[in-house]
């Protein structure tokens, strides 16, 4: 198939291109700058520079390239500063998930592209009632913390628009497996504490496993939503000390919930103490996908074993594994 990957130069896109090429697909990959385009070219895809927030340019590109399938992996989180206001950090990503998705779907419709796979997120989105591990059928939290509402709404918009168009939504776990994973520095510096009893759950996914699931999803018919997470959803009190140990860092500090709420805000406090994670049973059953790193326990060790202090954006190149010096 000719596959267009929007956001091909990012953390997941750069893992995805080689796997698509290996599978025999012809890949066109977009980024926003000539430097990123060069990274895409080196990985074996035809690069284009495209702003998903420019619907005319999106239409022109899709009609021009006539792909058989579109994969939407565009986010704007590379230089994200995580503050109390989650929605401010995610503002541009939210636009890519709403306006960007709509532009891609409109162009796909016009060009007669029926295969469409888009990135969403699995953790932190459900109400805690009824247990911490959720399936795709469990209801989403109707009352998320105020500072996350726009971000949660943007994911919901993407999921609804994509499935209504017959596409597939992949709710990935939290990515890890790159030398510039966002948590490396905070955990190393002991700035990512266990909050309260550390009962907030996370689902993790190694970037290579997320990419493998995406390749498989492209060969399935939608509409569908799949959680692409590992087999081991876990509370922060379990995974955070293991993450620190894998980095050779000191154990995480402990903060009471009230203090975390005061310093970092409600969203961070909720994530650390009562967030939910996800089950991958449906993806395994219907896609026949199995994560290579079934648990973050082995995955963190493999990713960070001899990890030096973290690198920069250049480390997105999968030719430089996470454990290589930055
Ligand atoms: N599930 C998760 O845990 C999750 C999901 C997403 C990201 N992250 C994390 O966030 C960090 C940054 O992510 P990232 O490396 O993927 O970088 P990113 O800045 O989020 O970029 C992702 C992709 O989207 C493209 N893009 C950005 N703005 C665009 C626009 N207006 N139109 C079209 N494409 C656009 C980028 O192009 P350029 O390269 O040209 O900017 C890149 O190809 C990483 O540590 C990653 O693991 C985690």
XYZ file of C-alpha atoms and ligand atoms in Angstrom:
374
model
C 0.000 0.000 0.000
C 0.996 3.609 -0.349
C 0.787 4.871 3.231
C 0.829 8.525 4.218
C 2.100 9.118 7.756
C 1.262 12.582 9.095
C 3.774 13.379 11.819
C 6.386 10.948 10.519
C 9.371 12.603 12.198
C 8.095 12.245 15.775
C 8.699 9.647 18.472
C 6.257 7.110 17.053
C 6.541 8.105 13.387
C 10.261 7.381 13.304
C 9.663 3.867 14.676
C 6.763 3.329 12.325
C 8.432 4.190 9.006
C 11.029 1.358 9.089
C 8.385 -1.182 10.103
C 6.067 -0.068 7.283
C 8.913 -0.209 4.774
C 9.879 -3.704 6.027
C 6.295 -4.774 5.495
C 6.579 -3.735 1.842
C 4.644 -0.484 1.988
C 5.572 2.645 0.095
C 5.638 5.424 2.708
C 5.183 9.162 2.358
C 5.920 10.903 5.659
C 5.205 14.475 6.680
C 6.969 16.786 9.074
C 7.045 20.533 9.534
C 10.623 21.428 8.672
C 13.306 20.479 6.139
C 15.511 19.128 8.978
C 12.780 16.756 10.143
C 12.065 15.847 6.520
C 15.662 14.720 6.153
C 15.195 12.374 9.122
C 12.101 10.953 7.421
C 13.993 10.453 4.162
C 16.847 8.646 5.928
C 14.362 6.185 7.394
C 13.158 5.157 3.957
C 10.072 7.305 3.350
C 9.384 10.025 0.806
C 9.364 13.216 2.893
C 6.965 16.117 2.560
C 6.663 19.252 4.654
C 3.037 19.819 5.613
C 1.181 21.823 8.245
C -1.913 19.838 9.228
C -3.496 23.078 10.374
C -3.583 24.299 6.774
C -6.564 22.412 5.311
C -5.910 23.609 1.743
C -2.369 22.266 1.856
C -3.603 19.004 3.377
C -6.210 18.607 0.623
C -3.685 19.340 -2.092
C -1.142 16.886 -0.667
C -3.588 14.020 -0.226
C -5.228 14.481 -3.623
C -1.787 14.683 -5.175
C -0.306 11.577 -3.555
C -3.474 9.390 -3.654
C -2.498 7.163 -0.723
C -4.246 3.875 0.080
C -4.054 4.611 3.800
C -3.458 7.546 6.146
C -1.902 7.382 9.617
C -2.306 10.465 11.820
C 0.575 10.653 14.325
C 0.945 14.441 14.510
C 1.249 16.020 17.951
C 3.169 19.066 19.136
C 4.809 17.893 22.326
C 8.508 18.055 21.533
C 9.187 21.167 23.564
C 6.197 20.853 25.855
C 6.563 22.455 29.272
C 4.357 20.677 31.756
C 2.771 23.248 34.032
C -0.306 23.308 36.243
C -2.313 24.080 33.126
C -2.350 20.852 31.171
C -4.560 22.336 28.423
C -2.086 25.133 27.771
C 0.688 22.575 27.252
C -1.517 20.583 24.899
C -3.104 23.528 23.042
C -1.349 22.925 19.718
C -1.699 19.159 20.008
C -5.403 19.661 20.661
C -5.666 21.629 17.424
C -3.876 18.845 15.565
C -6.352 16.377 17.076
C -9.398 18.437 16.099
C -8.676 20.682 13.101
C -5.851 18.463 11.845
C -7.983 15.321 12.013
C -10.890 17.048 10.294
C -8.637 18.303 7.495
C -7.156 14.845 6.936
C -10.556 13.141 7.005
C -12.075 15.645 4.568
C -9.171 15.135 2.173
C -9.368 11.347 2.638
C -13.065 11.393 1.785
C -12.466 13.422 -1.358
C -9.568 11.234 -2.460
C -11.469 7.999 -1.708
C -9.025 6.836 0.983
C -10.795 4.314 3.204
C -8.031 3.253 5.561
C -7.376 5.735 8.338
C -5.551 5.083 11.626
C -5.110 7.807 14.228
C -3.258 8.266 17.497
C -5.146 8.711 20.756
C -4.294 8.008 24.380
C -5.341 5.268 26.809
C -4.499 6.344 30.344
C -6.015 8.916 32.710
C -9.290 9.270 30.800
C -11.787 7.188 32.731
C -13.506 7.704 36.046
C -11.950 5.447 38.686
C -15.241 3.747 39.658
C -15.220 0.016 39.161
C -11.480 -0.637 39.144
C -8.365 0.924 37.641
C -8.012 -1.069 34.384
C -10.431 -0.101 31.641
C -11.536 -1.574 28.323
C -12.468 0.349 25.190
C -16.149 -0.010 26.160
C -15.838 1.569 29.596
C -17.281 5.080 29.844
C -14.883 8.009 29.822
C -14.735 10.339 32.807
C -17.537 12.882 32.314
C -15.885 15.318 34.761
C -12.114 15.464 34.203
C -10.045 18.018 36.147
C -10.751 21.533 34.819
C -7.237 22.066 33.487
C -7.480 18.937 31.290
C -10.932 19.431 29.816
C -9.905 20.779 26.410
C -7.312 18.045 25.957
C -9.756 15.303 26.885
C -12.371 16.863 24.574
C -9.867 16.979 21.704
C -9.164 13.237 22.062
C -12.870 12.565 22.139
C -13.343 14.653 18.979
C -10.614 12.725 17.173
C -12.026 9.370 18.244
C -15.569 10.214 17.213
C -14.608 11.751 13.857
C -12.279 8.888 12.937
C -14.644 6.071 13.889
C -17.600 7.806 12.203
C -15.496 7.844 9.048
C -14.848 4.098 9.422
C -11.276 4.468 10.690
C -9.294 2.964 13.552
C -8.252 4.790 16.713
C -5.240 3.536 18.645
C -5.259 4.562 22.274
C -1.570 4.194 23.037
C -0.149 3.829 26.515
C 2.573 6.197 27.687
C 5.477 5.895 25.262
C 8.951 4.877 26.385
C 12.028 3.483 24.698
C 13.811 6.605 23.386
C 16.841 8.386 24.780
C 14.795 11.570 25.188
C 11.718 10.085 26.865
C 10.067 12.898 28.785
C 10.272 11.275 32.211
C 13.987 10.506 32.181
C 15.154 13.899 33.414
C 12.484 14.454 36.090
C 12.976 10.948 37.495
C 16.748 11.298 37.416
C 16.501 14.594 39.271
C 13.927 13.166 41.724
C 11.376 15.699 40.522
C 8.720 13.081 39.812
C 7.562 11.947 43.248
C 5.132 9.279 44.376
C 2.016 11.187 45.400
C 0.013 10.045 48.387
C -0.196 6.253 48.328
C 0.905 6.262 44.667
C -2.361 4.671 43.552
C -2.674 6.419 40.169
C -2.373 3.835 37.388
C -0.467 4.097 34.111
C -0.428 1.888 31.052
C 2.935 1.873 29.291
C 3.921 0.931 25.766
C 7.354 0.583 24.211
C 7.582 2.702 21.041
C 8.518 -0.316 18.908
C 5.456 -2.208 20.147
C 3.222 0.798 19.452
C 4.597 0.971 15.907
C 4.097 -2.775 15.369
C 0.454 -2.528 16.441
C -0.034 0.383 14.032
C 1.300 -1.624 11.087
C -1.119 -4.430 11.946
C -4.065 -2.054 12.432
C -3.549 -0.713 8.904
C -4.430 -4.136 7.554
C -7.717 -4.328 9.475
C -11.071 -2.793 8.684
C -12.591 -0.187 10.957
C -14.374 1.356 12.608
C -12.710 0.362 15.864
C -10.896 1.637 18.924
C -8.011 -0.353 20.414
C -5.970 0.129 23.555
C -2.337 -0.358 22.541
C -0.743 -0.855 25.943
C 1.415 -3.483 27.602
C 0.125 -6.369 29.726
C 0.964 -4.746 33.042
C -1.041 -1.650 34.008
C 0.424 -0.522 37.308
C 0.187 2.124 40.016
C 2.944 4.727 40.360
C 4.113 3.170 43.636
C 5.076 0.052 41.641
C 6.504 1.391 38.367
C 8.215 4.584 39.517
C 10.881 2.943 41.729
C 11.609 0.471 38.910
C 11.934 3.325 36.406
C 14.363 5.140 38.706
C 16.371 1.975 39.265
C 16.580 1.308 35.513
C 18.083 4.786 35.094
C 20.498 4.279 37.964
C 18.765 7.143 39.783
C 17.941 7.453 43.465
C 14.479 6.211 44.511
C 11.598 8.663 44.003
C 10.583 11.001 46.803
C 7.151 10.818 48.428
C 4.811 13.833 48.566
C 1.435 14.009 50.270
C -1.428 14.491 47.796
C -2.438 17.858 49.231
C 1.061 19.235 48.687
C 1.205 17.932 45.117
C -2.157 19.542 44.431
C -0.885 22.815 45.823
C 2.358 22.781 43.855
C 1.511 20.966 40.627
C -2.269 21.359 40.420
C -5.313 19.136 40.445
C -4.580 17.260 37.194
C -1.153 16.099 38.405
C -2.608 15.078 41.764
C -5.373 13.069 40.089
C -2.892 11.378 37.722
C -0.640 10.400 40.585
C -3.311 9.109 42.926
C -6.436 7.943 41.106
C -5.795 7.731 37.354
C -6.912 4.721 35.365
C -5.053 2.544 32.872
C -6.168 0.193 30.109
C -6.538 -3.433 29.055
C -5.047 -4.653 25.757
C -7.291 -7.744 25.525
C -9.276 -6.450 22.540
C -6.181 -5.549 20.495
C -4.686 -8.979 21.153
C -7.927 -10.757 20.298
C -8.938 -8.816 17.183
C -5.613 -7.659 15.755
C -3.561 -10.690 16.818
C -0.978 -8.245 18.201
C 1.366 -9.125 21.069
C 3.688 -6.602 22.677
C 7.323 -7.681 22.612
C 7.781 -5.925 25.954
C 4.846 -7.447 27.806
C 5.713 -5.468 30.926
C 7.459 -2.196 31.655
C 9.515 -4.229 34.148
C 11.567 -5.760 31.357
C 10.989 -2.825 28.993
C 12.496 -0.142 31.262
C 15.539 -2.324 31.840
C 15.999 -2.893 28.107
C 15.443 0.777 27.254
C 17.509 2.401 29.964
C 20.035 -0.281 30.957
C 23.181 1.683 30.222
C 21.457 4.990 29.685
C 23.638 8.082 29.857
C 22.069 11.481 30.671
C 19.303 12.027 28.129
C 19.840 13.295 24.606
C 17.969 15.750 22.433
C 15.556 15.417 19.551
C 18.227 13.736 17.438
C 17.697 10.604 19.493
C 14.384 10.020 17.728
C 16.424 8.267 15.112
C 15.859 4.600 15.976
C 19.303 3.868 14.589
C 20.457 5.355 17.890
C 18.956 3.075 20.510
C 17.723 4.458 23.797
C 20.668 3.077 25.691
C 23.304 4.559 23.414
C 25.127 7.641 24.653
C 23.246 10.766 23.626
N 1.294 8.281 24.139
C 2.312 9.011 24.570
O 2.885 8.776 25.645
C 2.850 10.147 23.723
C 2.190 10.594 22.593
C 2.801 11.607 21.833
C 4.024 12.134 22.220
N 4.602 11.659 23.352
C 5.923 12.120 23.788
O 6.082 13.501 23.572
C 7.437 13.778 23.228
C 7.444 14.565 21.931
O 6.793 13.787 20.922
P 7.367 13.696 19.439
O 8.800 13.366 19.486
O 6.501 12.780 18.656
O 7.283 15.205 18.903
P 6.048 16.093 18.508
O 6.468 17.512 18.584
O 4.854 15.716 19.314
O 5.831 15.771 16.938
C 5.160 14.645 16.441
C 5.052 14.771 14.946
O 4.044 15.729 14.609
C 4.596 16.667 13.681
N 3.902 17.950 13.781
C 4.026 18.891 14.755
N 3.251 19.968 14.452
C 2.646 19.689 13.255
C 1.760 20.390 12.396
N 1.298 21.629 12.681
N 1.370 19.799 11.254
C 1.816 18.568 10.914
N 2.647 17.839 11.674
C 3.063 18.400 12.843
C 6.069 16.737 14.030
O 6.834 17.296 12.978
P 8.264 17.997 13.317
O 9.207 16.889 13.716
O 8.658 18.647 12.043
O 8.001 18.951 14.440
C 6.350 15.275 14.253
O 6.486 14.607 13.033
C 8.167 12.433 23.088
O 8.891 12.169 24.258
C 7.017 11.447 22.967
O 7.323 10.155 23.461
C 4.060 10.688 24.123
